[in-house]
Short mmCIF file of N, CA and C in Angstrom, two decimals:
data_model
loop_
_atom_site.label_atom_id
_atom_site.label_comp_id
_atom_site.label_asym_id
_atom_site.label_seq_id
_atom_site.Cartn_x
_atom_site.Cartn_y
_atom_site.Cartn_z
N MET A 1 -18.83 165.63 11.17
CA MET A 1 -18.72 164.25 11.57
C MET A 1 -20.13 163.64 11.64
N ALA A 2 -20.32 162.52 11.02
CA ALA A 2 -21.62 161.86 11.00
C ALA A 2 -21.85 161.11 12.31
N LYS A 3 -23.11 161.05 12.70
CA LYS A 3 -23.47 160.34 13.92
C LYS A 3 -23.53 158.85 13.66
N GLY A 4 -23.27 158.08 14.69
CA GLY A 4 -23.37 156.63 14.59
C GLY A 4 -24.82 156.20 14.55
N PRO A 5 -25.08 154.94 14.19
CA PRO A 5 -26.45 154.46 14.07
C PRO A 5 -27.20 154.43 15.39
N ASP A 6 -26.50 154.37 16.51
CA ASP A 6 -27.16 154.32 17.82
C ASP A 6 -27.24 155.68 18.50
N ALA A 7 -26.79 156.73 17.84
CA ALA A 7 -26.80 158.06 18.44
C ALA A 7 -28.22 158.63 18.50
N PHE A 8 -28.43 159.46 19.50
CA PHE A 8 -29.72 160.15 19.62
C PHE A 8 -29.78 161.23 18.54
N ARG A 9 -30.99 161.53 18.09
CA ARG A 9 -31.20 162.53 17.04
C ARG A 9 -32.00 163.70 17.59
N THR A 10 -31.69 164.89 17.11
CA THR A 10 -32.48 166.06 17.46
C THR A 10 -33.81 165.98 16.71
N ILE A 11 -34.73 166.86 17.05
CA ILE A 11 -36.02 166.81 16.38
C ILE A 11 -35.89 167.12 14.89
N SER A 12 -34.96 167.99 14.53
CA SER A 12 -34.79 168.29 13.10
C SER A 12 -34.22 167.08 12.36
N GLU A 13 -33.29 166.37 12.98
CA GLU A 13 -32.74 165.16 12.36
C GLU A 13 -33.80 164.06 12.29
N ALA A 14 -34.60 163.94 13.34
CA ALA A 14 -35.67 162.94 13.35
C ALA A 14 -36.70 163.26 12.27
N ALA A 15 -37.08 164.51 12.16
CA ALA A 15 -38.06 164.91 11.16
C ALA A 15 -37.57 164.59 9.76
N GLU A 16 -36.30 164.83 9.51
CA GLU A 16 -35.73 164.51 8.20
C GLU A 16 -35.72 163.00 7.96
N ALA A 17 -35.34 162.22 8.96
CA ALA A 17 -35.29 160.77 8.81
C ALA A 17 -36.67 160.17 8.60
N VAL A 18 -37.67 160.72 9.26
CA VAL A 18 -39.03 160.19 9.19
C VAL A 18 -39.75 160.70 7.94
N GLY A 19 -39.41 161.89 7.50
CA GLY A 19 -40.09 162.48 6.36
C GLY A 19 -41.36 163.20 6.77
N ALA A 20 -41.34 163.78 7.96
CA ALA A 20 -42.48 164.55 8.47
C ALA A 20 -41.94 165.81 9.14
N PRO A 21 -42.68 166.91 9.08
CA PRO A 21 -42.22 168.14 9.72
C PRO A 21 -42.12 168.01 11.24
N GLN A 22 -41.32 168.88 11.85
CA GLN A 22 -41.12 168.85 13.29
C GLN A 22 -42.43 169.03 14.06
N HIS A 23 -43.28 169.92 13.59
CA HIS A 23 -44.53 170.16 14.32
C HIS A 23 -45.42 168.92 14.29
N VAL A 24 -45.30 168.10 13.26
CA VAL A 24 -46.08 166.87 13.18
C VAL A 24 -45.56 165.87 14.22
N LEU A 25 -44.24 165.78 14.39
CA LEU A 25 -43.68 164.89 15.40
C LEU A 25 -44.17 165.30 16.79
N ARG A 26 -44.21 166.61 17.06
CA ARG A 26 -44.70 167.08 18.35
C ARG A 26 -46.19 166.74 18.52
N PHE A 27 -46.96 166.88 17.44
CA PHE A 27 -48.38 166.55 17.48
C PHE A 27 -48.57 165.06 17.77
N TRP A 28 -47.79 164.21 17.11
CA TRP A 28 -47.90 162.77 17.33
C TRP A 28 -47.63 162.41 18.79
N GLU A 29 -46.74 163.15 19.45
CA GLU A 29 -46.49 162.90 20.87
C GLU A 29 -47.76 163.06 21.69
N THR A 30 -48.65 163.97 21.28
CA THR A 30 -49.90 164.20 22.02
C THR A 30 -50.93 163.12 21.73
N LYS A 31 -50.83 162.46 20.58
CA LYS A 31 -51.82 161.47 20.17
C LYS A 31 -51.41 160.04 20.46
N PHE A 32 -50.12 159.80 20.53
CA PHE A 32 -49.61 158.45 20.72
C PHE A 32 -48.75 158.42 21.98
N PRO A 33 -49.28 157.87 23.08
CA PRO A 33 -48.53 157.90 24.34
C PRO A 33 -47.23 157.09 24.31
N PHE A 34 -47.06 156.24 23.30
CA PHE A 34 -45.84 155.45 23.19
C PHE A 34 -44.73 156.21 22.46
N VAL A 35 -45.01 157.41 21.98
CA VAL A 35 -43.98 158.26 21.37
C VAL A 35 -43.48 159.19 22.47
N VAL A 36 -42.34 158.84 23.04
CA VAL A 36 -41.81 159.60 24.16
C VAL A 36 -40.31 159.82 23.96
N PRO A 37 -39.94 160.91 23.29
CA PRO A 37 -38.51 161.17 23.14
C PRO A 37 -37.91 161.57 24.49
N VAL A 38 -36.62 161.44 24.59
CA VAL A 38 -35.91 161.87 25.79
C VAL A 38 -35.89 163.40 25.76
N LYS A 39 -36.20 164.01 26.89
CA LYS A 39 -36.16 165.48 26.95
C LYS A 39 -35.07 165.89 27.92
N ARG A 40 -34.21 166.77 27.44
CA ARG A 40 -33.11 167.27 28.25
C ARG A 40 -33.51 168.62 28.85
N ALA A 41 -32.59 169.23 29.55
CA ALA A 41 -32.85 170.53 30.17
C ALA A 41 -33.36 171.51 29.12
N GLY A 42 -34.35 172.26 29.49
CA GLY A 42 -34.93 173.22 28.55
C GLY A 42 -35.97 172.59 27.65
N GLY A 43 -36.26 171.30 27.81
CA GLY A 43 -37.30 170.64 27.03
C GLY A 43 -36.86 170.21 25.65
N ARG A 44 -35.57 170.24 25.36
CA ARG A 44 -35.10 169.83 24.03
C ARG A 44 -35.26 168.32 23.86
N ARG A 45 -35.85 167.95 22.73
CA ARG A 45 -36.14 166.54 22.46
C ARG A 45 -34.96 165.84 21.77
N PHE A 46 -34.75 164.59 22.19
CA PHE A 46 -33.77 163.74 21.53
C PHE A 46 -34.44 162.39 21.28
N TYR A 47 -34.31 161.90 20.06
CA TYR A 47 -34.98 160.68 19.65
C TYR A 47 -33.97 159.55 19.54
N ARG A 48 -34.30 158.42 20.17
CA ARG A 48 -33.48 157.22 20.09
C ARG A 48 -33.74 156.53 18.75
N PRO A 49 -32.87 155.63 18.32
CA PRO A 49 -33.12 154.90 17.07
C PRO A 49 -34.48 154.19 17.07
N GLN A 50 -34.88 153.66 18.23
CA GLN A 50 -36.18 152.99 18.33
C GLN A 50 -37.32 153.97 18.11
N ASP A 51 -37.16 155.20 18.61
CA ASP A 51 -38.18 156.23 18.41
C ASP A 51 -38.35 156.53 16.92
N ILE A 52 -37.24 156.59 16.20
CA ILE A 52 -37.29 156.87 14.76
C ILE A 52 -38.06 155.76 14.04
N ILE A 53 -37.82 154.51 14.42
CA ILE A 53 -38.53 153.39 13.80
C ILE A 53 -40.03 153.51 14.05
N VAL A 54 -40.41 153.82 15.29
CA VAL A 54 -41.83 153.97 15.62
C VAL A 54 -42.44 155.13 14.84
N LEU A 55 -41.73 156.24 14.75
CA LEU A 55 -42.24 157.40 14.00
C LEU A 55 -42.40 157.08 12.51
N LYS A 56 -41.45 156.33 11.96
CA LYS A 56 -41.57 155.91 10.56
C LYS A 56 -42.80 155.02 10.37
N ALA A 57 -43.04 154.15 11.35
CA ALA A 57 -44.22 153.28 11.28
C ALA A 57 -45.50 154.10 11.31
N ILE A 58 -45.55 155.07 12.20
CA ILE A 58 -46.74 155.94 12.30
C ILE A 58 -46.94 156.67 10.98
N ARG A 59 -45.87 157.23 10.43
CA ARG A 59 -45.98 157.96 9.17
C ARG A 59 -46.49 157.04 8.06
N ARG A 60 -45.93 155.84 7.99
CA ARG A 60 -46.36 154.90 6.94
C ARG A 60 -47.83 154.53 7.11
N LEU A 61 -48.22 154.22 8.33
CA LEU A 61 -49.60 153.81 8.57
C LEU A 61 -50.59 154.94 8.27
N LEU A 62 -50.24 156.15 8.66
CA LEU A 62 -51.14 157.28 8.43
C LEU A 62 -51.15 157.74 6.98
N HIS A 63 -49.98 157.88 6.40
CA HIS A 63 -49.87 158.49 5.08
C HIS A 63 -49.93 157.50 3.92
N ASP A 64 -49.27 156.35 4.07
CA ASP A 64 -49.21 155.39 2.98
C ASP A 64 -50.35 154.36 3.04
N GLU A 65 -50.67 153.92 4.25
CA GLU A 65 -51.67 152.88 4.41
C GLU A 65 -53.08 153.43 4.63
N GLY A 66 -53.19 154.72 4.92
CA GLY A 66 -54.50 155.35 5.04
C GLY A 66 -55.21 155.14 6.36
N LEU A 67 -54.51 154.71 7.41
CA LEU A 67 -55.16 154.58 8.70
C LEU A 67 -55.39 155.95 9.32
N THR A 68 -56.35 156.02 10.21
CA THR A 68 -56.59 157.23 10.98
C THR A 68 -55.74 157.17 12.24
N ILE A 69 -55.72 158.26 12.98
CA ILE A 69 -55.00 158.27 14.26
C ILE A 69 -55.60 157.21 15.18
N LYS A 70 -56.91 157.14 15.24
CA LYS A 70 -57.56 156.12 16.07
C LYS A 70 -57.20 154.72 15.59
N GLY A 71 -57.06 154.54 14.28
CA GLY A 71 -56.67 153.24 13.74
C GLY A 71 -55.28 152.83 14.20
N VAL A 72 -54.34 153.77 14.22
CA VAL A 72 -52.99 153.47 14.68
C VAL A 72 -53.01 153.20 16.19
N GLN A 73 -53.80 153.98 16.93
CA GLN A 73 -53.92 153.74 18.37
C GLN A 73 -54.48 152.34 18.64
N ARG A 74 -55.46 151.96 17.85
CA ARG A 74 -56.07 150.64 18.01
C ARG A 74 -55.08 149.53 17.65
N LEU A 75 -54.33 149.74 16.58
CA LEU A 75 -53.31 148.77 16.17
C LEU A 75 -52.30 148.58 17.30
N HIS A 76 -51.87 149.66 17.91
CA HIS A 76 -50.94 149.58 19.04
C HIS A 76 -51.57 148.82 20.20
N LYS A 77 -52.81 149.13 20.50
CA LYS A 77 -53.50 148.47 21.61
C LYS A 77 -53.66 146.97 21.34
N ASP A 78 -54.04 146.62 20.11
CA ASP A 78 -54.31 145.22 19.77
C ASP A 78 -53.04 144.40 19.57
N GLN A 79 -52.01 145.00 18.99
CA GLN A 79 -50.85 144.20 18.59
C GLN A 79 -49.55 144.56 19.30
N GLY A 80 -49.51 145.67 19.99
CA GLY A 80 -48.32 146.04 20.74
C GLY A 80 -47.33 146.87 19.93
N LEU A 81 -46.39 147.42 20.66
CA LEU A 81 -45.42 148.34 20.07
C LEU A 81 -44.47 147.66 19.10
N ALA A 82 -44.02 146.47 19.41
CA ALA A 82 -43.06 145.78 18.53
C ALA A 82 -43.70 145.50 17.17
N ARG A 83 -44.95 145.07 17.16
CA ARG A 83 -45.64 144.81 15.89
C ARG A 83 -45.85 146.11 15.12
N LEU A 84 -46.23 147.15 15.82
CA LEU A 84 -46.43 148.45 15.16
C LEU A 84 -45.10 148.92 14.55
N ALA A 85 -44.02 148.75 15.28
CA ALA A 85 -42.70 149.19 14.81
C ALA A 85 -42.29 148.46 13.54
N ALA A 86 -42.78 147.25 13.33
CA ALA A 86 -42.43 146.49 12.13
C ALA A 86 -42.86 147.23 10.87
N TYR A 87 -43.86 148.10 10.97
CA TYR A 87 -44.27 148.89 9.81
C TYR A 87 -43.25 149.98 9.49
N GLY A 88 -42.44 150.35 10.46
CA GLY A 88 -41.43 151.38 10.25
C GLY A 88 -40.18 150.83 9.59
N ASP A 89 -39.81 149.62 9.97
CA ASP A 89 -38.62 148.99 9.41
C ASP A 89 -38.66 147.50 9.73
N PRO A 90 -39.22 146.69 8.81
CA PRO A 90 -39.37 145.26 9.09
C PRO A 90 -38.05 144.55 9.35
N ASP A 91 -36.94 145.11 8.86
CA ASP A 91 -35.63 144.47 9.03
C ASP A 91 -34.94 144.87 10.33
N ALA A 92 -35.48 145.88 11.01
CA ALA A 92 -34.81 146.40 12.20
C ALA A 92 -34.98 145.45 13.38
N ALA A 93 -33.97 145.39 14.19
CA ALA A 93 -34.06 144.63 15.44
C ALA A 93 -34.61 145.60 16.47
N PHE A 94 -35.91 145.65 16.58
CA PHE A 94 -36.56 146.62 17.46
C PHE A 94 -36.54 146.12 18.88
N SER A 95 -36.09 146.95 19.80
CA SER A 95 -36.08 146.58 21.20
C SER A 95 -36.26 147.84 22.04
N MET A 96 -37.45 147.99 22.62
CA MET A 96 -37.68 149.13 23.49
C MET A 96 -38.11 148.66 24.87
N ASP A 97 -38.82 147.54 24.91
CA ASP A 97 -39.27 147.01 26.19
C ASP A 97 -39.56 145.52 26.04
N ALA A 98 -40.23 144.94 27.01
CA ALA A 98 -40.50 143.51 26.99
C ALA A 98 -41.37 143.11 25.82
N GLU A 99 -42.16 144.05 25.27
CA GLU A 99 -43.01 143.75 24.13
C GLU A 99 -42.22 143.30 22.91
N ALA A 100 -40.95 143.64 22.87
CA ALA A 100 -40.17 143.40 21.68
C ALA A 100 -39.84 141.93 21.45
N ALA A 101 -40.08 141.10 22.44
CA ALA A 101 -39.82 139.68 22.27
C ALA A 101 -40.71 139.11 21.18
N ALA A 102 -40.17 138.17 20.43
CA ALA A 102 -40.96 137.56 19.36
C ALA A 102 -42.13 136.80 19.98
N PRO A 103 -43.27 136.78 19.30
CA PRO A 103 -44.41 136.07 19.85
C PRO A 103 -44.11 134.58 19.93
N PRO A 104 -44.65 133.91 20.95
CA PRO A 104 -44.39 132.48 21.06
C PRO A 104 -45.04 131.72 19.92
N MET A 105 -44.42 130.60 19.56
CA MET A 105 -44.98 129.79 18.48
C MET A 105 -46.23 129.08 18.98
N ARG A 106 -47.17 128.87 18.10
CA ARG A 106 -48.38 128.13 18.44
C ARG A 106 -48.04 126.64 18.48
N PRO A 107 -48.86 125.82 19.17
CA PRO A 107 -48.51 124.40 19.36
C PRO A 107 -48.17 123.64 18.08
N ASN A 108 -48.90 123.81 16.99
CA ASN A 108 -48.65 123.04 15.77
C ASN A 108 -47.90 123.83 14.71
N GLU A 109 -47.30 124.95 15.09
CA GLU A 109 -46.60 125.81 14.14
C GLU A 109 -45.20 125.25 13.91
N THR A 110 -44.76 125.30 12.66
CA THR A 110 -43.43 124.81 12.33
C THR A 110 -42.58 125.94 11.80
N VAL A 111 -41.29 125.75 11.85
CA VAL A 111 -40.36 126.71 11.31
C VAL A 111 -40.35 126.56 9.80
N PRO A 112 -40.41 127.66 9.03
CA PRO A 112 -40.42 127.55 7.57
C PRO A 112 -39.17 126.85 7.04
N ALA A 113 -39.34 126.10 5.98
CA ALA A 113 -38.22 125.41 5.33
C ALA A 113 -37.28 126.43 4.73
N SER A 114 -36.02 126.09 4.66
CA SER A 114 -35.02 127.03 4.15
C SER A 114 -35.17 127.29 2.66
N SER A 115 -35.87 126.41 1.94
CA SER A 115 -36.03 126.62 0.50
C SER A 115 -37.11 127.65 0.18
N GLY A 116 -37.94 128.00 1.16
CA GLY A 116 -39.02 128.97 0.96
C GLY A 116 -38.54 130.38 1.26
N PRO A 117 -39.49 131.29 1.45
CA PRO A 117 -39.12 132.68 1.77
C PRO A 117 -38.40 132.76 3.11
N SER A 118 -37.56 133.76 3.25
CA SER A 118 -36.83 133.93 4.50
C SER A 118 -37.78 134.46 5.58
N GLU A 119 -37.33 134.37 6.80
CA GLU A 119 -38.15 134.87 7.92
C GLU A 119 -38.40 136.37 7.75
N ARG A 120 -37.41 137.11 7.29
CA ARG A 120 -37.56 138.54 7.07
C ARG A 120 -38.64 138.82 6.04
N GLU A 121 -38.65 138.05 4.95
CA GLU A 121 -39.67 138.23 3.92
C GLU A 121 -41.06 137.89 4.45
N LEU A 122 -41.14 136.83 5.24
CA LEU A 122 -42.43 136.45 5.82
C LEU A 122 -42.93 137.50 6.80
N ARG A 123 -42.01 138.07 7.58
CA ARG A 123 -42.42 139.13 8.52
C ARG A 123 -42.91 140.36 7.76
N ALA A 124 -42.28 140.70 6.66
CA ALA A 124 -42.73 141.83 5.85
C ALA A 124 -44.11 141.56 5.27
N ILE A 125 -44.33 140.34 4.81
CA ILE A 125 -45.65 139.97 4.28
C ILE A 125 -46.69 140.04 5.39
N LEU A 126 -46.34 139.52 6.56
CA LEU A 126 -47.24 139.55 7.70
C LEU A 126 -47.58 140.99 8.09
N ALA A 127 -46.57 141.86 8.09
CA ALA A 127 -46.82 143.27 8.43
C ALA A 127 -47.78 143.89 7.42
N ASP A 128 -47.61 143.58 6.14
CA ASP A 128 -48.52 144.11 5.12
C ASP A 128 -49.93 143.58 5.32
N LEU A 129 -50.05 142.30 5.62
CA LEU A 129 -51.38 141.71 5.86
C LEU A 129 -52.03 142.31 7.09
N GLU A 130 -51.26 142.52 8.14
CA GLU A 130 -51.81 143.12 9.35
C GLU A 130 -52.24 144.56 9.09
N GLY A 131 -51.49 145.26 8.25
CA GLY A 131 -51.89 146.62 7.89
C GLY A 131 -53.20 146.62 7.12
N ALA A 132 -53.36 145.67 6.20
CA ALA A 132 -54.61 145.56 5.45
C ALA A 132 -55.76 145.22 6.39
N ARG A 133 -55.50 144.33 7.34
CA ARG A 133 -56.53 143.96 8.31
C ARG A 133 -56.92 145.17 9.16
N ALA A 134 -55.95 145.95 9.61
CA ALA A 134 -56.23 147.12 10.42
C ALA A 134 -57.04 148.14 9.63
N ARG A 135 -56.69 148.31 8.35
CA ARG A 135 -57.47 149.25 7.52
C ARG A 135 -58.90 148.75 7.36
N LEU A 136 -59.06 147.46 7.14
CA LEU A 136 -60.40 146.88 7.01
C LEU A 136 -61.19 147.04 8.29
N ASP A 137 -60.54 146.77 9.43
CA ASP A 137 -61.21 146.95 10.72
C ASP A 137 -61.64 148.40 10.92
N ALA A 138 -60.76 149.34 10.52
CA ALA A 138 -61.09 150.76 10.66
C ALA A 138 -62.28 151.13 9.80
N VAL A 139 -62.34 150.60 8.59
CA VAL A 139 -63.46 150.88 7.70
C VAL A 139 -64.74 150.29 8.27
N LEU A 140 -64.66 149.06 8.74
CA LEU A 140 -65.85 148.40 9.29
C LEU A 140 -66.35 149.06 10.58
N ALA A 141 -65.41 149.57 11.38
CA ALA A 141 -65.79 150.22 12.63
C ALA A 141 -66.29 151.65 12.41
N GLY A 142 -65.86 152.24 11.29
CA GLY A 142 -66.14 153.65 11.04
C GLY A 142 -67.51 153.89 10.58
#
């Protein structure tokens, strides 16, 4: 029987979904304080759907975008968990805490016209631009 989309995942299921070995997920827990799976009796880890999104974002940023661990930590510090999670799945409705609320609009900001790109497409473009900016910041700081 297949699990539902909101079901918790074991570490082996999470590792498969993220595309990283189990020992790497455990290592990331030591480097990223925002990666906190639920632990049951005996220390067995269970990952929520939100955890999987965050882990996918970390994997993408480290492996595909070329950020360092410090770069991902800095991105989290500067932009928050919801923005970081957008790298894992830009289409996902990410909600883990109060950070997940959409950023407020700036005073002269307008809603995009319906004839242009969709909000989802714009968010994906923004996530890519923010990733490029983070990589540039990491290079300049390094």
